[in-house]
PDB file of C-alpha atoms and ligand atoms in Angstrom:
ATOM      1  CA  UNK A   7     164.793 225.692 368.629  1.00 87.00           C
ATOM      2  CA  UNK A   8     167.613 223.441 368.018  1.00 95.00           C
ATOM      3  CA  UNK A   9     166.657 219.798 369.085  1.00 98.00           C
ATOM      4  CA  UNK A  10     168.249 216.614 368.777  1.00 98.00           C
ATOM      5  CA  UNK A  11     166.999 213.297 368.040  1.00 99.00           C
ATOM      6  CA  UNK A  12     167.910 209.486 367.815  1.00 99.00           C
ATOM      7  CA  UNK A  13     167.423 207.358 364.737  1.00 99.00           C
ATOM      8  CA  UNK A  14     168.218 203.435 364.708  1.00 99.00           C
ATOM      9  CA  UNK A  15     169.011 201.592 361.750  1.00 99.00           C
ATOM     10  CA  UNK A  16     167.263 198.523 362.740  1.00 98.00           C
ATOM     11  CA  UNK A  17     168.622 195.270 361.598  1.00 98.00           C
ATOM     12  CA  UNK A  18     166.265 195.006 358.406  1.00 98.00           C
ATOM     13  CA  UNK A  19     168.211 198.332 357.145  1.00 98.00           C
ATOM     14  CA  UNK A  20     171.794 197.333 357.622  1.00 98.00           C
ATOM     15  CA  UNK A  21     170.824 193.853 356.138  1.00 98.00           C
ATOM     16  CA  UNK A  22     169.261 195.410 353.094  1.00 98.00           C
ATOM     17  CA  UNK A  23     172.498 197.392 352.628  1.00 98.00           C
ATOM     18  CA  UNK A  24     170.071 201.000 353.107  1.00 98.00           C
ATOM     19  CA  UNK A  25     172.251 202.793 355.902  1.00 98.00           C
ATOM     20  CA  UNK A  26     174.053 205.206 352.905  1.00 98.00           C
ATOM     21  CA  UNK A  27     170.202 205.952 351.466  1.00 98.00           C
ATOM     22  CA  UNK A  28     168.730 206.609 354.804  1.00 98.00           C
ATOM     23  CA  UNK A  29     171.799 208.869 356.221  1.00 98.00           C
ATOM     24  CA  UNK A  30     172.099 210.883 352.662  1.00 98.00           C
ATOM     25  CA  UNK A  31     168.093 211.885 353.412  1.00 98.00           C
ATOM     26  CA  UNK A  32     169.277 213.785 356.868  1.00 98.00           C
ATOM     27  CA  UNK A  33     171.954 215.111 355.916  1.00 97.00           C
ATOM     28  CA  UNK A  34     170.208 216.546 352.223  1.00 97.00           C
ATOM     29  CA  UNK A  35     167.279 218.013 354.378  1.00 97.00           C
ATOM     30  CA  UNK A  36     170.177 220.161 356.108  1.00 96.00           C
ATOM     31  CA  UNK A  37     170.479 218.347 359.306  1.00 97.00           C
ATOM     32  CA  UNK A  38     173.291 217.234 361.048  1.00 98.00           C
ATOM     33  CA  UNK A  39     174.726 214.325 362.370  1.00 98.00           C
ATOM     34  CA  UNK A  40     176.424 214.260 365.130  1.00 98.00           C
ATOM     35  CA  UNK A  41     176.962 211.132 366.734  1.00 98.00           C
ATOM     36  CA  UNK A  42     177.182 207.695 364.618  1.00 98.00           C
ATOM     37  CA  UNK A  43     177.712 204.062 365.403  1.00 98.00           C
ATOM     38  CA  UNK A  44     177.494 200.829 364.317  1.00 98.00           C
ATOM     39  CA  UNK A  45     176.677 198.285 367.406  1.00 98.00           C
ATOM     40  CA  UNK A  46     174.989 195.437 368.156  1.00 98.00           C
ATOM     41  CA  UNK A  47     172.531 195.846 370.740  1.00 98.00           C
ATOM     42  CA  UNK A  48     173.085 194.204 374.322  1.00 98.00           C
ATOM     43  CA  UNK A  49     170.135 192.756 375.489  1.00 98.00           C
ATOM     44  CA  UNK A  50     169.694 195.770 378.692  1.00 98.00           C
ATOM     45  CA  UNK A  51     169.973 198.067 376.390  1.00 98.00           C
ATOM     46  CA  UNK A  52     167.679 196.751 373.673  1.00 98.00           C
ATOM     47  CA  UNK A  53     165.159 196.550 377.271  1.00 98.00           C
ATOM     48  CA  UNK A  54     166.143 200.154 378.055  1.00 98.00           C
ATOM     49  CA  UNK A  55     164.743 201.607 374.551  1.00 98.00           C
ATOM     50  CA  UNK A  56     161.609 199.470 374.305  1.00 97.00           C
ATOM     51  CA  UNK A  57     161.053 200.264 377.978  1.00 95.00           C
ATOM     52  CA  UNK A  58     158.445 197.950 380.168  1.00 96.00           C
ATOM     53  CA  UNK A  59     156.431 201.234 380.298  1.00 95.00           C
ATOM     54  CA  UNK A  60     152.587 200.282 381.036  1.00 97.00           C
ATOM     55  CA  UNK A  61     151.587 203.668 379.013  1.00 95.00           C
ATOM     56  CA  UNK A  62     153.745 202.794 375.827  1.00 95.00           C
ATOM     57  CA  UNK A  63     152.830 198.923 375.958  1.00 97.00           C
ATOM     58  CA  UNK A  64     149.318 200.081 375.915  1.00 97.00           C
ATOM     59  CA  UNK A  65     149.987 202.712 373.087  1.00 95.00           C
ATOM     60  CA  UNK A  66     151.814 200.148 371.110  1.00 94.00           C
ATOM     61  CA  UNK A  67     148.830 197.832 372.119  1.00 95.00           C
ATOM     62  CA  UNK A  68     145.865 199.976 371.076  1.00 96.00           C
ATOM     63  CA  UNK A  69     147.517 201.223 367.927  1.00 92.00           C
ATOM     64  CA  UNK A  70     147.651 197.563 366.871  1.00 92.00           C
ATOM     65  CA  UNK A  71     144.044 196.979 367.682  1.00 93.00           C
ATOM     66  CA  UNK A  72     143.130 200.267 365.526  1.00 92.00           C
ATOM     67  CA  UNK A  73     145.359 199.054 362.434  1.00 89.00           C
ATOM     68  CA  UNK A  74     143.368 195.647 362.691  1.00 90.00           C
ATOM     69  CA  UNK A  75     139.843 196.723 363.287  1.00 92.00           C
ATOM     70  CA  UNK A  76     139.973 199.643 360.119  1.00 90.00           C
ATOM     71  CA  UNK A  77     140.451 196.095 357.883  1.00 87.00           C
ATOM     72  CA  UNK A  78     137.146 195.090 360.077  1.00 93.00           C
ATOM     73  CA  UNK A  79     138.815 192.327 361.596  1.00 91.00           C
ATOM     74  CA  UNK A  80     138.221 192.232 366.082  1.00 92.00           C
ATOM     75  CA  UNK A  81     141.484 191.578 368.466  1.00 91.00           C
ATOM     76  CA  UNK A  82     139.990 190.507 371.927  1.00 93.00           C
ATOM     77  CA  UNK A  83     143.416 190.863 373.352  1.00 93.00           C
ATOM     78  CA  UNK A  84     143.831 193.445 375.899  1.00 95.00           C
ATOM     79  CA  UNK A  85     146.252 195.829 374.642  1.00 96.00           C
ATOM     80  CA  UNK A  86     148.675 195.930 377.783  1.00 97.00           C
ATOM     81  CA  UNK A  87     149.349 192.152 376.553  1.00 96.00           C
ATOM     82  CA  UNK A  88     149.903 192.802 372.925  1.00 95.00           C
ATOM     83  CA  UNK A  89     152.520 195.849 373.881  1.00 96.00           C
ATOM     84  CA  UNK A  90     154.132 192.869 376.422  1.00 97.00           C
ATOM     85  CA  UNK A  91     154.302 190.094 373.215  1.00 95.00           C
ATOM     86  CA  UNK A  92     155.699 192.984 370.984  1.00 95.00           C
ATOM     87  CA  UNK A  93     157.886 194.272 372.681  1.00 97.00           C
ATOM     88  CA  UNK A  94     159.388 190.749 373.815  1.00 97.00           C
ATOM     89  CA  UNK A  95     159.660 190.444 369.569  1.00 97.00           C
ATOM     90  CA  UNK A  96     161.341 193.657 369.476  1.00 97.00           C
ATOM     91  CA  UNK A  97     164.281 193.273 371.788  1.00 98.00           C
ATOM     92  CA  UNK A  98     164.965 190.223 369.980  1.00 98.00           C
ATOM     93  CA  UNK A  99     164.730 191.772 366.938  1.00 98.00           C
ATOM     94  CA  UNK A 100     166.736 194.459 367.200  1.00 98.00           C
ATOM     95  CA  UNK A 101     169.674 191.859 368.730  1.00 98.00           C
ATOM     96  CA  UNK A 102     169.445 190.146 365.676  1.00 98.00           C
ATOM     97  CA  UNK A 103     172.422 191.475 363.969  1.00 98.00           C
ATOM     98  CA  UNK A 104     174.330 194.923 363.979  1.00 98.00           C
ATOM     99  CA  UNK A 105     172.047 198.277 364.281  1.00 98.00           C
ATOM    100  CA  UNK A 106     173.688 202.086 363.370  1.00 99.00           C
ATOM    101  CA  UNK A 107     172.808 204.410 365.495  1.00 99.00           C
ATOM    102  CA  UNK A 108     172.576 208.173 364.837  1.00 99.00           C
ATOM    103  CA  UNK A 109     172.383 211.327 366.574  1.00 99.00           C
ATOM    104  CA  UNK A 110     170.467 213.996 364.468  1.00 98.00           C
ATOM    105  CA  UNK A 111     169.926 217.759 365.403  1.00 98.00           C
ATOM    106  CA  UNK A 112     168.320 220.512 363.765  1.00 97.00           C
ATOM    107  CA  UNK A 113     166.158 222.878 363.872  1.00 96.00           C
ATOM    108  CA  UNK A 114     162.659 220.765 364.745  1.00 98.00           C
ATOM    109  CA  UNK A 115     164.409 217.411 363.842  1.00 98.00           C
ATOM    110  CA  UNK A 116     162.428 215.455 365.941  1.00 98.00           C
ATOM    111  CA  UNK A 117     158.758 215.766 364.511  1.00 98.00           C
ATOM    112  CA  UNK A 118     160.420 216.178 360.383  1.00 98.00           C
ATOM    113  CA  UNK A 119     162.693 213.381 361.163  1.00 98.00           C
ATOM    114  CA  UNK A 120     159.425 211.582 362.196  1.00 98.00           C
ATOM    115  CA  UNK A 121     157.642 212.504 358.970  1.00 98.00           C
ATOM    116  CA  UNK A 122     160.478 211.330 357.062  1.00 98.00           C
ATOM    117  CA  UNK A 123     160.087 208.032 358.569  1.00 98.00           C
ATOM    118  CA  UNK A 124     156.676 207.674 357.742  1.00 98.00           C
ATOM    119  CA  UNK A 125     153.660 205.229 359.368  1.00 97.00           C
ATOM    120  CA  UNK A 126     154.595 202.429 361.380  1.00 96.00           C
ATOM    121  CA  UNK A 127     153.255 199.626 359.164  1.00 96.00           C
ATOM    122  CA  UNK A 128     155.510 200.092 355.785  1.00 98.00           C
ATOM    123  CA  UNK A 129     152.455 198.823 353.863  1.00 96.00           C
ATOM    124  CA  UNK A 130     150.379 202.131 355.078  1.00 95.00           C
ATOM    125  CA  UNK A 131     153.455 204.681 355.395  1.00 98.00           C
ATOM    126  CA  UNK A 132     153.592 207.024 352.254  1.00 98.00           C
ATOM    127  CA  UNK A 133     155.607 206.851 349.171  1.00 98.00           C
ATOM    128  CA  UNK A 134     158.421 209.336 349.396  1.00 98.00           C
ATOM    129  CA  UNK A 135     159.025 208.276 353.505  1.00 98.00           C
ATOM    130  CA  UNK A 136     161.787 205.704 354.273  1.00 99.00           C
ATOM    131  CA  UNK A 137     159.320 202.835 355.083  1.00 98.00           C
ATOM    132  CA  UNK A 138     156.825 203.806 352.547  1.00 98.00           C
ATOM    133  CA  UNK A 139     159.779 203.798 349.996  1.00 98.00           C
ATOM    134  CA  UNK A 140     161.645 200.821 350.891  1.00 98.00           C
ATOM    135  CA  UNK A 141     159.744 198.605 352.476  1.00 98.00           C
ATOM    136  CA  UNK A 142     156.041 197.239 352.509  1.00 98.00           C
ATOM    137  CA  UNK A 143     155.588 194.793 355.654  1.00 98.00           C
ATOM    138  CA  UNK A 144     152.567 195.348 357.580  1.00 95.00           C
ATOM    139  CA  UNK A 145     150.380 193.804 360.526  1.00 92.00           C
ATOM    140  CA  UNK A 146     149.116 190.669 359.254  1.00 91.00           C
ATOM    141  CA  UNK A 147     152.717 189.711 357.663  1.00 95.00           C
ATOM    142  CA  UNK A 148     154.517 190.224 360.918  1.00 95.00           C
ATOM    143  CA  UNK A 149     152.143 188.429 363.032  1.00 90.00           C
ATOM    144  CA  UNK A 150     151.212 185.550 360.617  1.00 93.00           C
ATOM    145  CA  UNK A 151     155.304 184.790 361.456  1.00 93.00           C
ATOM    146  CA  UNK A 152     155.437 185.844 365.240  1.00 92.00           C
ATOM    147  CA  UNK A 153     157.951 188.981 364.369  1.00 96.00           C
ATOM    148  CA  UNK A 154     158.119 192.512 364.813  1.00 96.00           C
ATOM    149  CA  UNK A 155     156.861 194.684 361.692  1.00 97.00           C
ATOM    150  CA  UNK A 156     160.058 195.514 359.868  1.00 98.00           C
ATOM    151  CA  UNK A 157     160.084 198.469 359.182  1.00 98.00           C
ATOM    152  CA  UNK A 158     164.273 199.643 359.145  1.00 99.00           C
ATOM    153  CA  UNK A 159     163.838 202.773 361.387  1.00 98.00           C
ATOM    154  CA  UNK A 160     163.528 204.150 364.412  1.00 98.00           C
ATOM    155  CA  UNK A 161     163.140 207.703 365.164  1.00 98.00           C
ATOM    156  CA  UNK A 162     162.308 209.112 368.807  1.00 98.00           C
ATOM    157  CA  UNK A 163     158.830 210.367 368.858  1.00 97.00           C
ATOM    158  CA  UNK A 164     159.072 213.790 371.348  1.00 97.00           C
ATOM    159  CA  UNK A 165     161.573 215.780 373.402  1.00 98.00           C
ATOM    160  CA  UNK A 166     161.266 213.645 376.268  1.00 97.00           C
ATOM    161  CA  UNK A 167     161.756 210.068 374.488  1.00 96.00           C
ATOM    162  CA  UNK A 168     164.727 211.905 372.396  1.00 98.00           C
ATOM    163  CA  UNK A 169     165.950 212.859 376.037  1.00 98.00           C
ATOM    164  CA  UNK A 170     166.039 209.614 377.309  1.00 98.00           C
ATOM    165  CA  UNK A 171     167.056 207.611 373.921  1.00 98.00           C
ATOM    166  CA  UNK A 172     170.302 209.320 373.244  1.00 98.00           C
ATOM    167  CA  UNK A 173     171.691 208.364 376.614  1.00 98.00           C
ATOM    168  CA  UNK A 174     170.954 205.064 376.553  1.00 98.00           C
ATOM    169  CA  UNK A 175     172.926 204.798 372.946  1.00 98.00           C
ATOM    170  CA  UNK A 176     175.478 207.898 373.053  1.00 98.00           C
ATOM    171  CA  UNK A 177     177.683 209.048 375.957  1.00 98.00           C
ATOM    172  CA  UNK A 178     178.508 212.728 375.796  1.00 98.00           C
ATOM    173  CA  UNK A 179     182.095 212.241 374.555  1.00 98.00           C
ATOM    174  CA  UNK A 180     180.403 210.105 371.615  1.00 98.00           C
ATOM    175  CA  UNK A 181     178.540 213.104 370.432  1.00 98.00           C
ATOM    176  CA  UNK A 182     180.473 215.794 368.116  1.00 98.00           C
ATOM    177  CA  UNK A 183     178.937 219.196 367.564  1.00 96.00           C
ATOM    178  CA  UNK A 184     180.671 220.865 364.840  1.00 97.00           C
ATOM    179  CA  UNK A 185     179.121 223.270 362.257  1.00 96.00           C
ATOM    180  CA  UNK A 186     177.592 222.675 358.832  1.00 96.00           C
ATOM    181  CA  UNK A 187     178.905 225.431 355.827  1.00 95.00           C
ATOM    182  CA  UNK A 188     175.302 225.970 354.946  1.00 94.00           C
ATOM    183  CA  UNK A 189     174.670 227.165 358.490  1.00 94.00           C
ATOM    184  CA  UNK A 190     176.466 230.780 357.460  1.00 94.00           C
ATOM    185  CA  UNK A 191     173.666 230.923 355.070  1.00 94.00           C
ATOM    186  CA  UNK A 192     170.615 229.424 357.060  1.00 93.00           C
ATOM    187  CA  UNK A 193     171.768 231.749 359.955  1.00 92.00           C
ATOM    188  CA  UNK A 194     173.247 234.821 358.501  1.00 95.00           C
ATOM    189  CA  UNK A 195     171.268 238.268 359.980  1.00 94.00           C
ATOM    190  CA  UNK A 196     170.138 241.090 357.104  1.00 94.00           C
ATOM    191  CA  UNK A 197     170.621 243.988 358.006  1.00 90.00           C
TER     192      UNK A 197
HETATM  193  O1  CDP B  17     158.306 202.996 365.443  1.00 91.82           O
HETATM  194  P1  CDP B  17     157.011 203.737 365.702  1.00 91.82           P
HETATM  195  O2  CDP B  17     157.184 204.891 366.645  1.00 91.82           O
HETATM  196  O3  CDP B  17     156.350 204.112 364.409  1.00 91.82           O
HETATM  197  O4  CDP B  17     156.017 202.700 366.380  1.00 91.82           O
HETATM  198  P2  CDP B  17     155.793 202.303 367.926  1.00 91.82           P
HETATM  199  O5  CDP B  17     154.329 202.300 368.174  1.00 91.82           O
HETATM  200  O6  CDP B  17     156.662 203.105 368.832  1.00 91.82           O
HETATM  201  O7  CDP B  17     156.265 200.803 367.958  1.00 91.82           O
HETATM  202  C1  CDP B  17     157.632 200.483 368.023  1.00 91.82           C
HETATM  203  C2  CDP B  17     157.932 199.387 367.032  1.00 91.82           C
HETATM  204  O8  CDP B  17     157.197 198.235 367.388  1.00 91.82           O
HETATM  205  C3  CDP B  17     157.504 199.647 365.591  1.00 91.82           C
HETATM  206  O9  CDP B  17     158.430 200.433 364.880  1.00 91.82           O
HETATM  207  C4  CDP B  17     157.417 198.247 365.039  1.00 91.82           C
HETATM  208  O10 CDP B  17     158.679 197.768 364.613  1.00 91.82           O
HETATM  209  C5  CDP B  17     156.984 197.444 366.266  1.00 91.82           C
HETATM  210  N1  CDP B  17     155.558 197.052 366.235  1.00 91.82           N
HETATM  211  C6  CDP B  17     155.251 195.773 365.810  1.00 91.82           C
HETATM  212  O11 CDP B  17     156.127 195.027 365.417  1.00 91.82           O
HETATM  213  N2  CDP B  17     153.968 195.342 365.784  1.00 91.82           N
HETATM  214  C7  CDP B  17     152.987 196.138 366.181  1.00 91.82           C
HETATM  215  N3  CDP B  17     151.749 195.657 366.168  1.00 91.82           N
HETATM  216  C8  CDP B  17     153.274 197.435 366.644  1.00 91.82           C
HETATM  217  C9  CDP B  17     154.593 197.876 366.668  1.00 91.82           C
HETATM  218 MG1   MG B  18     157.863 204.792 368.690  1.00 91.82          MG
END
């Protein structure tokens, strides 16, 4: 089924002059992009992605605590608070300086697009995946400095967070379906 999904650029990607690299990976694996824009993020909107959701503060919480305690070391801090800290770093991150945003649709973009990306901590994510290629932050780095773990990407992570993320960077006049030349190929019936 043709899906769509929404990618950020996060200010550690434009910085590091990446944006052509990561773009030229979609659109080689066949996808399609269909809605692009450099922005910086407003601070509402930057609070509308990273949403003050108690389940994904926890998430973002627990998956922290996980990372920490496979390297044996304990966090007593409840997860709910680490998702509140992080995501506080976030939003500021991601106002930092100008972020692309993209539109991507394909057949099952969302969950490849994810597996492009690779792990959340660069220093775990897998060579050949955008973090694991071009960047190696992790945990320990980003908290030892009281930031966000850089990690240049963000890719929605289901239907329903794909849903909600393109409208809060696209408006419907912003997006541009058009077809690809390859498509007479991917989608041509034999008889
Ligand atoms: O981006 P992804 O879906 O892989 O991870 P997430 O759990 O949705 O977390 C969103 C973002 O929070 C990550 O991409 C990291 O930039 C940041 N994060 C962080 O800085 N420190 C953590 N301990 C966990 C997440
Ligand atoms: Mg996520």
């Amino acid at each position: 089924m043709i899906e769509r999904t929404l990618v950020l650029l996060k200010p550690d990607a434009v910085q590091r002059a990446l944006v052509g690299e990561v773009l030229s990976r979609f659109e080689r694996t066949g996808f399609k992009i269909i809605g692009l824009k450099m922005c910086y993020a407003a601070k509402e909107t930057a609070g509308q992605h990273y949403a003050d959701d108690e389940q994904w503060l926890r998430s973002v919480g627990e998956k922290t605590k996980k990372s920490y305690e496979a390297k044996g070391v304990q966090v007593s801090e409840d997860p709910l608070e680490i998702g509140k800290r992080i995501r506080s770093q976030l939003m500021d991150f991601l106002m930092l300086s100008p972020i692309v945003a993209v539109c991507v649709e394909g057949h099952g973009v969302i969950s490849k697009v994810r597996t492009m990306v690779g792990a959340t901590a660069p220093s775990s994510a897998m060579p050949g995946t955008i973090r694991g290629d071009f960047a190696f932050d992790s945990y320990g780095l980003a908290d030892k400095s009281g930031r966000p773990i850089q990690n240049l990407i963000h890719a929605s992570d289901s239907r329903e967070s794909a849903e909600r993320e393109i409208k809060i960077w696209f408006k419907d006049e912003e997006l541009h379906p058009y077809q690809r030349v390859d498509e007479a190929l991917l989608y041509r019936k034999v008889e």
